[in-house]
Coordinates of C-alpha atoms in Angstrom, one line a residue:
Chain A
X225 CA 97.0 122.7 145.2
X226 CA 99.4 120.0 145.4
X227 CA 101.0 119.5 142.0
X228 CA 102.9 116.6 142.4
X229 CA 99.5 114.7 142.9
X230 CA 97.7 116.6 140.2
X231 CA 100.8 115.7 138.1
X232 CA 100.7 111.9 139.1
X233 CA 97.0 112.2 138.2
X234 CA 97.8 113.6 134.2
X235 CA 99.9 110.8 134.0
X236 CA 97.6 108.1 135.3
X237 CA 95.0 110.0 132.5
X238 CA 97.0 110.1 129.6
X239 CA 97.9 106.3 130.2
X240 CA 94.1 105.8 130.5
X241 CA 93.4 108.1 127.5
X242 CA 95.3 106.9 125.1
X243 CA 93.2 103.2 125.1
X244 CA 90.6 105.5 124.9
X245 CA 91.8 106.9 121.7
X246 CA 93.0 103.8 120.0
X247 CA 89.4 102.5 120.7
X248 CA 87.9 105.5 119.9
X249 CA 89.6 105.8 116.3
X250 CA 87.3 102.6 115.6
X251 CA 84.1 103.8 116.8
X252 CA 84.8 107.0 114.7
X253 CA 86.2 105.5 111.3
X254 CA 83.0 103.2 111.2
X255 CA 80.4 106.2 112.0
X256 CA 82.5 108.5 109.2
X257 CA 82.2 105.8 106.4
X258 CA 79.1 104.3 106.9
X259 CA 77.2 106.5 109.7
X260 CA 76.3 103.5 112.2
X261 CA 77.2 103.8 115.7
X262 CA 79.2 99.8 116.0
X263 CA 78.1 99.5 119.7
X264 CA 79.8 95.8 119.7
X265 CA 83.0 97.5 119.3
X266 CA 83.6 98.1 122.8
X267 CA 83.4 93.8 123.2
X268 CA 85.6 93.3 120.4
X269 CA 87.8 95.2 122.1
X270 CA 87.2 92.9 125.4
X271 CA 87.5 89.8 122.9
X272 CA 90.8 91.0 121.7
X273 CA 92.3 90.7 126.1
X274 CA 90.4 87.2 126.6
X275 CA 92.1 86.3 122.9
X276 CA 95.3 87.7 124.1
X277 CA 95.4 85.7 127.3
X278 CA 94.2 82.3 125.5
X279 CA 97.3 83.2 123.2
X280 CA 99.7 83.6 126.2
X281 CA 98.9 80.3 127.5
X282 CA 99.0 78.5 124.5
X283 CA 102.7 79.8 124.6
X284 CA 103.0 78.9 127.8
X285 CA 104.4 82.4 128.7
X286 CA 105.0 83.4 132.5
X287 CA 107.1 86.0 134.5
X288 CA 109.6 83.9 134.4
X289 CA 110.8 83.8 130.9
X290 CA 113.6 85.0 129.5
X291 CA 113.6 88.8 127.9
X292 CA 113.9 87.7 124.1
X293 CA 111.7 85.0 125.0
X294 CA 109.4 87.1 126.1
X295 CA 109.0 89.8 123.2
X296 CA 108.5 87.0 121.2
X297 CA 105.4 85.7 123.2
X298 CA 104.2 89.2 123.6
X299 CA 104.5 89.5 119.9
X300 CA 102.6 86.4 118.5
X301 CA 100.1 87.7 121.0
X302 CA 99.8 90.9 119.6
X303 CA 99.6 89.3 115.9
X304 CA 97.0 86.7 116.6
X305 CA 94.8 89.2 118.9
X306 CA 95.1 91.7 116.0
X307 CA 94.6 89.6 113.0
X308 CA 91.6 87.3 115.4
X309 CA 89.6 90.4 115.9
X310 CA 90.2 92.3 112.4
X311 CA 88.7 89.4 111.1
X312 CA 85.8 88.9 113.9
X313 CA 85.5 93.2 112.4
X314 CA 85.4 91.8 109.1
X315 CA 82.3 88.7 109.9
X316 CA 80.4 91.0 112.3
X317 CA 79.7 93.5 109.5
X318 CA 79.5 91.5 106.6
X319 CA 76.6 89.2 108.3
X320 CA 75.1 91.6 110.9
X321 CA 75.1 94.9 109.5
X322 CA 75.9 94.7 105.5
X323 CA 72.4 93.5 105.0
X324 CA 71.1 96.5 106.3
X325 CA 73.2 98.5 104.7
X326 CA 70.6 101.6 103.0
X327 CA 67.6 100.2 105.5
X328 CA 66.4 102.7 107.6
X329 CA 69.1 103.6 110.6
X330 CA 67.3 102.0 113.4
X331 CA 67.2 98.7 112.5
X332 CA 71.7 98.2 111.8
X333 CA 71.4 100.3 114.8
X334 CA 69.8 98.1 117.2
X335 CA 71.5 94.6 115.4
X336 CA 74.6 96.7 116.9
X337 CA 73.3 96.4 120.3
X338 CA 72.7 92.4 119.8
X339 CA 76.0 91.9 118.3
X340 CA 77.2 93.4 121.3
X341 CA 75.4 91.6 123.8
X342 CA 76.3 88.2 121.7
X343 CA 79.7 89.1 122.5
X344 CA 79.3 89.6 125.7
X345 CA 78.0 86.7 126.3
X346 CA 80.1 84.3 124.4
X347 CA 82.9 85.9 126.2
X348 CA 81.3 84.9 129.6
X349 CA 80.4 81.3 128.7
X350 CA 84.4 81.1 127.5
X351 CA 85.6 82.6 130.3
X352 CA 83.0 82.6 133.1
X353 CA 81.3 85.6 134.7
X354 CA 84.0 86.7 137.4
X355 CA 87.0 88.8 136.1
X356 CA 89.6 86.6 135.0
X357 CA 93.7 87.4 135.9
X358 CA 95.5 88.1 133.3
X359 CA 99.2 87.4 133.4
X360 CA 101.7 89.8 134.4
X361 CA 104.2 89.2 132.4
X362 CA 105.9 92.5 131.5
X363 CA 108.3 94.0 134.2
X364 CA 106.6 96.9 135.3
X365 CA 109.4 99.3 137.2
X366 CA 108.8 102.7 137.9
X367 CA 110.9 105.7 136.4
X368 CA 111.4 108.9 138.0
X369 CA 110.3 112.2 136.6
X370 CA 111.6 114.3 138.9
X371 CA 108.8 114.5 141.8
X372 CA 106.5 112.2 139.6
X373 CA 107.2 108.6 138.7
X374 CA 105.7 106.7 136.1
X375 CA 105.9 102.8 135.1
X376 CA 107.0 101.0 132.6
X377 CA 103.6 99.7 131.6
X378 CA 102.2 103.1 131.5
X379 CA 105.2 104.1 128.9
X380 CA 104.5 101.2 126.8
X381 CA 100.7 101.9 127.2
X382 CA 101.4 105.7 125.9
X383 CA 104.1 105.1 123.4
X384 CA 102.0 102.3 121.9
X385 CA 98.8 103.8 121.2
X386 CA 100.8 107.1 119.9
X387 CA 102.1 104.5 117.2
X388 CA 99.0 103.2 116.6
X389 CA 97.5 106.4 115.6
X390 CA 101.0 107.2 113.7
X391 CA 100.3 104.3 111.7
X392 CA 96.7 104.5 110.7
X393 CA 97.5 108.3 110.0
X394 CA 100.2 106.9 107.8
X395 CA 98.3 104.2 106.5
X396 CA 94.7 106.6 105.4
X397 CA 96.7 109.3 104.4
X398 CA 99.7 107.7 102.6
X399 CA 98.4 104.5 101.2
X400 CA 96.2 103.4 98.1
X401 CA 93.9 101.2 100.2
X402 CA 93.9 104.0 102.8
X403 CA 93.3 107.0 100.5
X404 CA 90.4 104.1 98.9
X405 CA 88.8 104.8 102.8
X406 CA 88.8 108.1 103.1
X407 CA 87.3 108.6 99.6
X408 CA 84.7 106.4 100.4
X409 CA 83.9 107.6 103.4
X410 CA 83.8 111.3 102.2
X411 CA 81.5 110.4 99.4
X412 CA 80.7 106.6 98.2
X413 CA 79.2 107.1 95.4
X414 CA 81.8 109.3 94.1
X415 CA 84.3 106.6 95.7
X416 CA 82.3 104.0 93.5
X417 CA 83.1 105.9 90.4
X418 CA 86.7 105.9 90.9
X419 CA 86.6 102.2 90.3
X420 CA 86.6 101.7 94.4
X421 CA 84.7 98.6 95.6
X422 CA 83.2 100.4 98.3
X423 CA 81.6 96.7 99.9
X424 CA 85.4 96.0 100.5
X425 CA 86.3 99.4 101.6
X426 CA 83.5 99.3 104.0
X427 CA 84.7 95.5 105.1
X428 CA 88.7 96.8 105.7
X429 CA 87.4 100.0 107.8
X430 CA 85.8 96.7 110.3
X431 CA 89.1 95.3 109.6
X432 CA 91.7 98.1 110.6
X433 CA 88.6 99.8 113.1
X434 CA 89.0 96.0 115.0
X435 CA 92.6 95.6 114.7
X436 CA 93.5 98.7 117.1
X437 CA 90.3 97.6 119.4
X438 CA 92.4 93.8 119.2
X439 CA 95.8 95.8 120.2
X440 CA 94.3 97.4 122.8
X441 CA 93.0 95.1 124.4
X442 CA 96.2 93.3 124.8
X443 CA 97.3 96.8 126.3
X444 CA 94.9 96.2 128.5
X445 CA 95.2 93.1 130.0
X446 CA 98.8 93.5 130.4
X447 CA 98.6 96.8 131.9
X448 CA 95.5 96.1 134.5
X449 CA 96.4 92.4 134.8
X450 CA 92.7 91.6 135.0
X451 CA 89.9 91.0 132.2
X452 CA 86.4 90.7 132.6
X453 CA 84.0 90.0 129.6
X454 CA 81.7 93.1 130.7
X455 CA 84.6 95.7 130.2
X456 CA 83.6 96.4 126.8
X457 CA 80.3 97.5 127.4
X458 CA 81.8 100.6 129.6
X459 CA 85.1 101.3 127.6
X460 CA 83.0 100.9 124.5
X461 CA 80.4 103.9 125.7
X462 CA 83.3 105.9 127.0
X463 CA 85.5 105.4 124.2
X464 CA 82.3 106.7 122.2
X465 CA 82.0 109.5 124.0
X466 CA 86.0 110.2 123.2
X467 CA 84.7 110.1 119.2
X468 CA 81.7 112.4 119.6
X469 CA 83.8 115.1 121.7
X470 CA 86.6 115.0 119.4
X471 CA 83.8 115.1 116.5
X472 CA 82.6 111.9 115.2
X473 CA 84.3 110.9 111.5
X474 CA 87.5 112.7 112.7
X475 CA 90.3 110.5 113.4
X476 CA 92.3 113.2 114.9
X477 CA 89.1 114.4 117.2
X478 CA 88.7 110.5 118.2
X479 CA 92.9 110.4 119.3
X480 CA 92.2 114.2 121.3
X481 CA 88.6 113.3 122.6
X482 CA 90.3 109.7 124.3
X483 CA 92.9 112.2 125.9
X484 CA 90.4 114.3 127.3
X485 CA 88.3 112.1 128.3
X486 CA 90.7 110.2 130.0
X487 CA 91.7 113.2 131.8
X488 CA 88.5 114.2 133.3
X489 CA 87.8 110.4 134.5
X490 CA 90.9 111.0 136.6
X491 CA 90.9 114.6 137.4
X492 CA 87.2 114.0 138.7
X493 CA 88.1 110.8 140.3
X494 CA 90.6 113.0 142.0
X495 CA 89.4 116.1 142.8
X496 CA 85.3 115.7 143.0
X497 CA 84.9 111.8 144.5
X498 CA 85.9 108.4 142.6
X499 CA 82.1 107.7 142.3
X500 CA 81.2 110.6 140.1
X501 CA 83.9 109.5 137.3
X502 CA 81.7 108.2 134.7
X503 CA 79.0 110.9 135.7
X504 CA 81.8 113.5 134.6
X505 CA 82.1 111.2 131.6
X506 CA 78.5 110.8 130.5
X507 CA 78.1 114.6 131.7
X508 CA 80.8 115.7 129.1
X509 CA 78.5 113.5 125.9
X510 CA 75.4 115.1 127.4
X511 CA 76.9 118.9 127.2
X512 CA 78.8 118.0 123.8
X513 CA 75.6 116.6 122.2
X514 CA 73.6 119.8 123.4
X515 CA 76.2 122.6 123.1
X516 CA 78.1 121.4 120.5
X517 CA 76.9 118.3 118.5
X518 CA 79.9 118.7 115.8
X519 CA 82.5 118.2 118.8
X520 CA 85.7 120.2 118.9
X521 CA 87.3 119.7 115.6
X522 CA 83.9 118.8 113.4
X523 CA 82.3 115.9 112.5
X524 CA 83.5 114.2 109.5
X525 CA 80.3 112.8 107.5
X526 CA 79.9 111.2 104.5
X527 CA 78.1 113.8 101.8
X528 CA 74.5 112.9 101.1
X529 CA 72.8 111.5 98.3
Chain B
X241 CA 82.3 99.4 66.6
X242 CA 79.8 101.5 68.4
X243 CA 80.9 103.3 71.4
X244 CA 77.7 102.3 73.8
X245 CA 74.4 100.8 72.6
X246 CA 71.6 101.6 75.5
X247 CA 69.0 99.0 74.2
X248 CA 65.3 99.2 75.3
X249 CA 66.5 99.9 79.2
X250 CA 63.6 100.0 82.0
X251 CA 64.9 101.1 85.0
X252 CA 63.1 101.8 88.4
X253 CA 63.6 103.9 91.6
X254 CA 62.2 102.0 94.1
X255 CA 58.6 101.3 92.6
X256 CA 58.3 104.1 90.5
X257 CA 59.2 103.1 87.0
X258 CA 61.6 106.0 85.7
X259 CA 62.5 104.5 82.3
X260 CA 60.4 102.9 79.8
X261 CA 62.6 101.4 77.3
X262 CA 65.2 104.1 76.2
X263 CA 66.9 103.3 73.4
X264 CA 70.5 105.4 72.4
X265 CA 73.4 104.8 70.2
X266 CA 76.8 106.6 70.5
X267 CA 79.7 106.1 67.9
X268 CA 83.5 106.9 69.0
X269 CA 84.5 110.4 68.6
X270 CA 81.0 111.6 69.1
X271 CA 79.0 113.8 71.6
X272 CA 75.7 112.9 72.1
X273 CA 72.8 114.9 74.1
X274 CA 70.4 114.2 76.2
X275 CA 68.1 117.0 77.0
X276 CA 64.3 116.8 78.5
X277 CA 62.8 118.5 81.4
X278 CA 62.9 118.3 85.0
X279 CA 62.1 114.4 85.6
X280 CA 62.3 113.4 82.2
X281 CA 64.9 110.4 83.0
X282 CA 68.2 111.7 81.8
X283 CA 70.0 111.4 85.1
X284 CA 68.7 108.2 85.3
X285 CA 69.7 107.2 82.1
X286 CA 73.6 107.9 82.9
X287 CA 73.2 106.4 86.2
X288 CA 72.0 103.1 84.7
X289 CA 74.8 103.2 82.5
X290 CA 77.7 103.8 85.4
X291 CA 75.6 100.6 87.2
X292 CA 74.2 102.3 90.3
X293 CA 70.3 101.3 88.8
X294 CA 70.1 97.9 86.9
X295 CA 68.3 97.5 83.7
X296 CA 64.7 95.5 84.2
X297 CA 65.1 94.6 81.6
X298 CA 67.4 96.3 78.9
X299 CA 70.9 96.2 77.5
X300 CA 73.7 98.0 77.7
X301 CA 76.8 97.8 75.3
X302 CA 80.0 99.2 75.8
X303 CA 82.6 98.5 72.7
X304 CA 79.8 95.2 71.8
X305 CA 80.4 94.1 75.4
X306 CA 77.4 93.7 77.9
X307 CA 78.0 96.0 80.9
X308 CA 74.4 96.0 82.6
X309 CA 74.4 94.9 86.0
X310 CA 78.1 95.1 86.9
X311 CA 78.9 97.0 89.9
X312 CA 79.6 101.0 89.4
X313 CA 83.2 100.4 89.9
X314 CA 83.7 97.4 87.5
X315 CA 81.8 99.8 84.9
X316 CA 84.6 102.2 85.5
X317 CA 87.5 99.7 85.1
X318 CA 85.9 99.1 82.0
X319 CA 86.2 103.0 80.4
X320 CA 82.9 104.6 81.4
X321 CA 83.4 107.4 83.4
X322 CA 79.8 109.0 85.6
X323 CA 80.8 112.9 86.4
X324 CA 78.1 113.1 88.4
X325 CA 75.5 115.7 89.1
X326 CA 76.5 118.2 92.1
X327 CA 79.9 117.3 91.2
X328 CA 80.5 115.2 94.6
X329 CA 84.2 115.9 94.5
X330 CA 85.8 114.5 97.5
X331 CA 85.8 117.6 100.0
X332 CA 88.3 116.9 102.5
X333 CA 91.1 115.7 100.2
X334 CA 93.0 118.1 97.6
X335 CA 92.4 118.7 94.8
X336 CA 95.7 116.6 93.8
X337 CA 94.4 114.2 96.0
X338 CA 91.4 113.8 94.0
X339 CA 92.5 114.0 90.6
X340 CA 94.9 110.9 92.2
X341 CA 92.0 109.2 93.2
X342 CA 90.8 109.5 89.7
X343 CA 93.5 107.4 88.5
X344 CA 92.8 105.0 91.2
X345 CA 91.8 101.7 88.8
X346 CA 94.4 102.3 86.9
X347 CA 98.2 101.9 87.2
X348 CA 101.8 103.3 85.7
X349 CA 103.1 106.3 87.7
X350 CA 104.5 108.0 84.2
X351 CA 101.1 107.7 82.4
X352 CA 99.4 109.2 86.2
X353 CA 101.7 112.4 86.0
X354 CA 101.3 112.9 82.0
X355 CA 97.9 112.9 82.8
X356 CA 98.2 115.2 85.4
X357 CA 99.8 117.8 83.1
X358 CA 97.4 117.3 80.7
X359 CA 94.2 118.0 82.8
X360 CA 96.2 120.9 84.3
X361 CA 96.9 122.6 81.1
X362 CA 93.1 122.2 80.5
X363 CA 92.4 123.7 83.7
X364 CA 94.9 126.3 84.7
X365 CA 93.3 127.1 87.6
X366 CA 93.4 123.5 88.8
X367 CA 97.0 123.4 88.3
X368 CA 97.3 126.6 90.6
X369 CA 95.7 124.9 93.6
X370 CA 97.0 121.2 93.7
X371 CA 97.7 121.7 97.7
X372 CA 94.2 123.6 98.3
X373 CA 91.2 121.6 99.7
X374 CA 89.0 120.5 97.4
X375 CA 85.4 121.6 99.2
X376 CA 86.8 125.2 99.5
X377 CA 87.2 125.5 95.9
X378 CA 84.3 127.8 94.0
X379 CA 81.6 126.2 92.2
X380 CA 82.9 126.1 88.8
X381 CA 86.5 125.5 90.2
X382 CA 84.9 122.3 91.9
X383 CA 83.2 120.8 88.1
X384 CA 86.5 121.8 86.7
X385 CA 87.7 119.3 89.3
X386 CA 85.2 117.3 88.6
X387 CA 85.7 116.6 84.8
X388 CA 89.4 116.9 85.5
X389 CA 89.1 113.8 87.9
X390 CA 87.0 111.5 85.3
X391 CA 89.4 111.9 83.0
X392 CA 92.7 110.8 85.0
X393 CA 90.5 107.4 84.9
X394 CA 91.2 107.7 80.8
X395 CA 87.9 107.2 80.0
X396 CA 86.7 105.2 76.4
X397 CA 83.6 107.6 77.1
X398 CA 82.6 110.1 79.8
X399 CA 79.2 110.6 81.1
X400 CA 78.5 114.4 81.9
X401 CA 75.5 115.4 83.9
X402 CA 74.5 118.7 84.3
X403 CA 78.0 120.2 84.3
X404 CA 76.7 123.7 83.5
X405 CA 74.5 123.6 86.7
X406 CA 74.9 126.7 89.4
X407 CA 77.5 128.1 86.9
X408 CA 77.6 131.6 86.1
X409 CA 76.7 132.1 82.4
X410 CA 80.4 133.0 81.6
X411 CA 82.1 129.5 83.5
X412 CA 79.2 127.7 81.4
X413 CA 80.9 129.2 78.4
X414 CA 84.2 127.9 79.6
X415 CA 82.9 124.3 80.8
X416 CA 81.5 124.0 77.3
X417 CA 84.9 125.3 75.5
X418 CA 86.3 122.6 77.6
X419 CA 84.1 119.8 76.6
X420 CA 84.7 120.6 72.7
X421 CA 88.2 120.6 73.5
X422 CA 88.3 117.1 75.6
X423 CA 86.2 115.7 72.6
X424 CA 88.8 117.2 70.1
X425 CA 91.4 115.1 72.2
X426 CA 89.1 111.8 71.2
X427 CA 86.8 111.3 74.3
X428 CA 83.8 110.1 73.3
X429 CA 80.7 112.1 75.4
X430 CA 77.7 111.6 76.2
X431 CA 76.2 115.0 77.7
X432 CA 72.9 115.2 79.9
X433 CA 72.0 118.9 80.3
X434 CA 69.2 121.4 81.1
X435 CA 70.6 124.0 79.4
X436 CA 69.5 122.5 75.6
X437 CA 70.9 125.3 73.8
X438 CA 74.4 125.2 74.8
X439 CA 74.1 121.7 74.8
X440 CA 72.8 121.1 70.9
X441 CA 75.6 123.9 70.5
X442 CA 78.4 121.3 70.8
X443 CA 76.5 118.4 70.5
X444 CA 76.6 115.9 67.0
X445 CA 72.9 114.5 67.9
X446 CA 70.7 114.6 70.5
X447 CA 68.1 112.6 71.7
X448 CA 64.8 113.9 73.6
X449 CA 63.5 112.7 76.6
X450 CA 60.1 112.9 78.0
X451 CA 58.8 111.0 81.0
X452 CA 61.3 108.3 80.7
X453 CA 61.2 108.0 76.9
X454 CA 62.6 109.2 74.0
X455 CA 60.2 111.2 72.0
X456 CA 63.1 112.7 69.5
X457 CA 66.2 112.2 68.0
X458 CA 68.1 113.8 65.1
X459 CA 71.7 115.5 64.6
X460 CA 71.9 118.9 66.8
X461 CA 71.5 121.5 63.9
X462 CA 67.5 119.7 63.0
X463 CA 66.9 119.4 66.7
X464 CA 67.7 123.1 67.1
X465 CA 65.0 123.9 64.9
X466 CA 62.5 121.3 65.8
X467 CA 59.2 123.4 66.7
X468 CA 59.0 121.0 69.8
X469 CA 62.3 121.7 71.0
X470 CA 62.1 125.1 70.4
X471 CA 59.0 125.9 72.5
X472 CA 59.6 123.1 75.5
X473 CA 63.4 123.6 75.9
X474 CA 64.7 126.5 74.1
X475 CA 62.3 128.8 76.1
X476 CA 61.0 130.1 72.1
X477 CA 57.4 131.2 71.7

């Protein structure tokens, strides 16, 4: 076995994980509060690279700027894509699936699916149906590890979805607002009692659920240096797939699933034939949701009335 | 003033009508029963009063002020306090965690922590297992939680139902103990309970429910000895 390779590969999957996770954690915070599969998170994430690129040419930003210059381009972008899609979070759940809120699960189910494709769509009228380059403005050099190298876009990749899981662990477990979340998702009625308003609880999961999709989809564009408006649908059911291995409602199983996941997409890729990577993927929801429905560390569920 | 005025309150569950104009008074310092059988409409009662069924029609008074159709957690801003059947303590936090979240509408760190210490000397055990997870707590450890939580909210009156339920016969004893004692402390109650006897035990007055009405109401002692009572809910011949 060549190691080197194999060691090149884990990198490569961690790098691809880790927007896994970050896009998993919304998938799974939605499911654990209110028990709907969001399947239009996957194209907010995709919104949040063709708002990130509409941001970087607003600011006029290229290659060619200077470093400070730069951060502060990247920056805004990262603010406006965050704050653009927490509030798209915020409208796509108050008018698509708060009316259905209590209705039988099908029906917010399904309005999932067409939020999705409406996404999808609007994306492709914006942007056309071809994948669209997205600039490369960050230097990407590569670092030695030894026998392995590894770029600078895969460190900031890594290092910036680990914060982004350091911070909403923070934020949930530390924070008034986040302590509101996971009371309401545990129990709302119990949550309701406590003088929580569980309709705005339920509107800042969307929000902070929609924020991470928004950051990492500027992660994305800037790492792959393409966007097309179809991504989402694919990252979206992977990404799911991350939540429901890792056990859906568990943050921490949504931030290990995106790992693991990410790691068999490139181990198979590697090692069994490029073209059976998402067959490993789907293979691994198909096994989990027969063998072990809960995933590895539990589903997190709301209690029942 | 009078703690809470329930006045003529219809209240339905879906289509099925579930109250037909109960009527209930409680004055500060009080605590007040509500016993009936299975069905009879006294969980619904306290749940129309915490706001999670509205009144069609009816009234509801808390201190002289309308409450009826606020939302559950504007209810609870306003003093009333639901501990709710099955407990539904949060399971994954602590149990610090949840008494915090009991204090969540209201603010002043000091007045949180004196609170603290005040439910954990009225639950020693409590105060033993701060750091331990709330849903691996024992069933009478979790209503102990459960009570202890509504009360960091400093409620003007707490709404018990069923505390005594799945207890063994000697945590019922203590659960009771404990509500005399928060009452002594000037928490006004109002008590939903199966078990009648315990309940008219600590109870001022009760009120009878049947099929979502009242069909009875007097001070505990009379209602102890009320033939009806005594045959339909104190298991007497």
């Amino acid at each position: 076995m060549n190691w080197v390779l194999f060691g090149q590969q884990l990198i490569n999957g961690v790098s691809l994980g880790a927007i896994y996770a970050v896009i998993a954690l919304g998938y799974t915070m939605v499911y654990g509060i209110i028990e709907l599969i969001n399947f239009a998170h996957g194209d907010v994430y995709t919104a949040g690279s063709f708002v990130a690129l509409a941001t970087l040419v607003l600011l006029g930003a290229s290659g060619h700027m200077a470093a400070a210059a730069l951060a502060f381009a990247l920056a805004v972008t990262f603010a406006v894509t965050m704050l653009v899609m927490g509030a798209t979070g915020i409208v796509i759940e108050r008018f698509a699936y708060r009316p259905l809120r209590g209705k039988q699960r099908l029906a917010p189910l399904l309005t999932a699916i067409g939020v999705s494709f409406s996404i999808e769509n609007l994306l492709q009228l914006w942007m056309g149906p071809s994948p669209v380059p997205f600039p490369q403005i960050v230097p990407n050099p590569f670092f030695s590890l030894g026998p392995l190298t590894v770029g600078q876009m895969q460190l900031v990749v890594i290092g910036s979805s680990l914060v982004m899981m350091a911070a909403l662990q923070l934020f949930v477990h530390r924070t008034r607002l986040g302590k509101a979340m996971r009371a309401t998702a545990q129990d709302w009625m119990a949550a309701e009692i406590m003088g929580i308003d569980i309709n705005k609880t339920i509107a800042l999961t969307f929000f902070v659920g929609s924020v991470l999709a928004g950051a990492a989809g500027v992660i994305t564009g800037l790492f792959y240096g393409n966007i097309w408006f179809i991504n989402g649908f694919r990252a979206g059911l992977i990404a799911f797939t991350a939540a429901v291995l890792g056990g859906i409602g568990n943050t921490t199983g949504a931030a290990l699933g995106g790992f693991l996941i990410g790691f068999i997409e490139v181990m198979t890729a590697q090692y069994v034939g490029f073209q059976w990577a998402t067959v490993a993927v789907f293979s691994v929801l198909i096994l989990v949701l027969i063998f072990r429905p809960t995933g590895l560390l539990g589903q997190q569920l709301p209690e029942r009335t | 003033m009078t703690s809470l005025v329930v006045d003529g309150v219809h209240a339905f569950y879906g289509h099925i009508h579930a109250l037909h104009g109960v009527s209930i008074t409680v004055q500060p310092g009080e605590i007040v029963t509500l016993i009936g059988a299975n069905g009879a409409g006294k969980s619904t009662t306290l749940k129309t009063i915490a706001g999670f069924l509205r009144p069609r029609p009816g009234r509801i008074l808390l201190e002289g002020k309308p409450i009826a159709g606020l939302p559950p957690h504007e209810i609870t801003r306003r003093g009333v306090c639901l501990v709710p059947e099955g407990r539904r303590i949060f399971p994954r936090m602590t149990v610090l965690e949840n008494l915090e979240m009991g204090a969540f509408a209201r603010g002043g760190r000091r007045e949180i922590q004196d609170d603290l210490d005040r439910v954990c000397r009225l639950f020693p055990r409590l105060g033993e297992r701060l750091g331990q997870t709330a849903g691996t707590l024992s069933g009478g450890e979790q209503q102990m939680l459960a009570i202890g939580r509504a009360l960091m909210s400093r409620p003007r009156i707490l709404l018990l139902d069923e505390p005594s339920m799945g207890l063994a016969p000697v945590l019922v004893e203590l659960i009771f103990r404990t509500i005399q004692e928060i009452n002594a402390q000037g928490v006004t109650i109002l008590l939903v309970e199966q078990n009648a006897l315990m309940a008219l035990g600590v109870a001022r007055r009760g009120y009878v429910l049947e099929t979502g009405r009242v069909v009875l109401t007097d001070v505990a002692e009379r209602l102890r000895e009320n033939d009806l009572v005594r045959k339909s809910y104190l298991g007497e011949l």
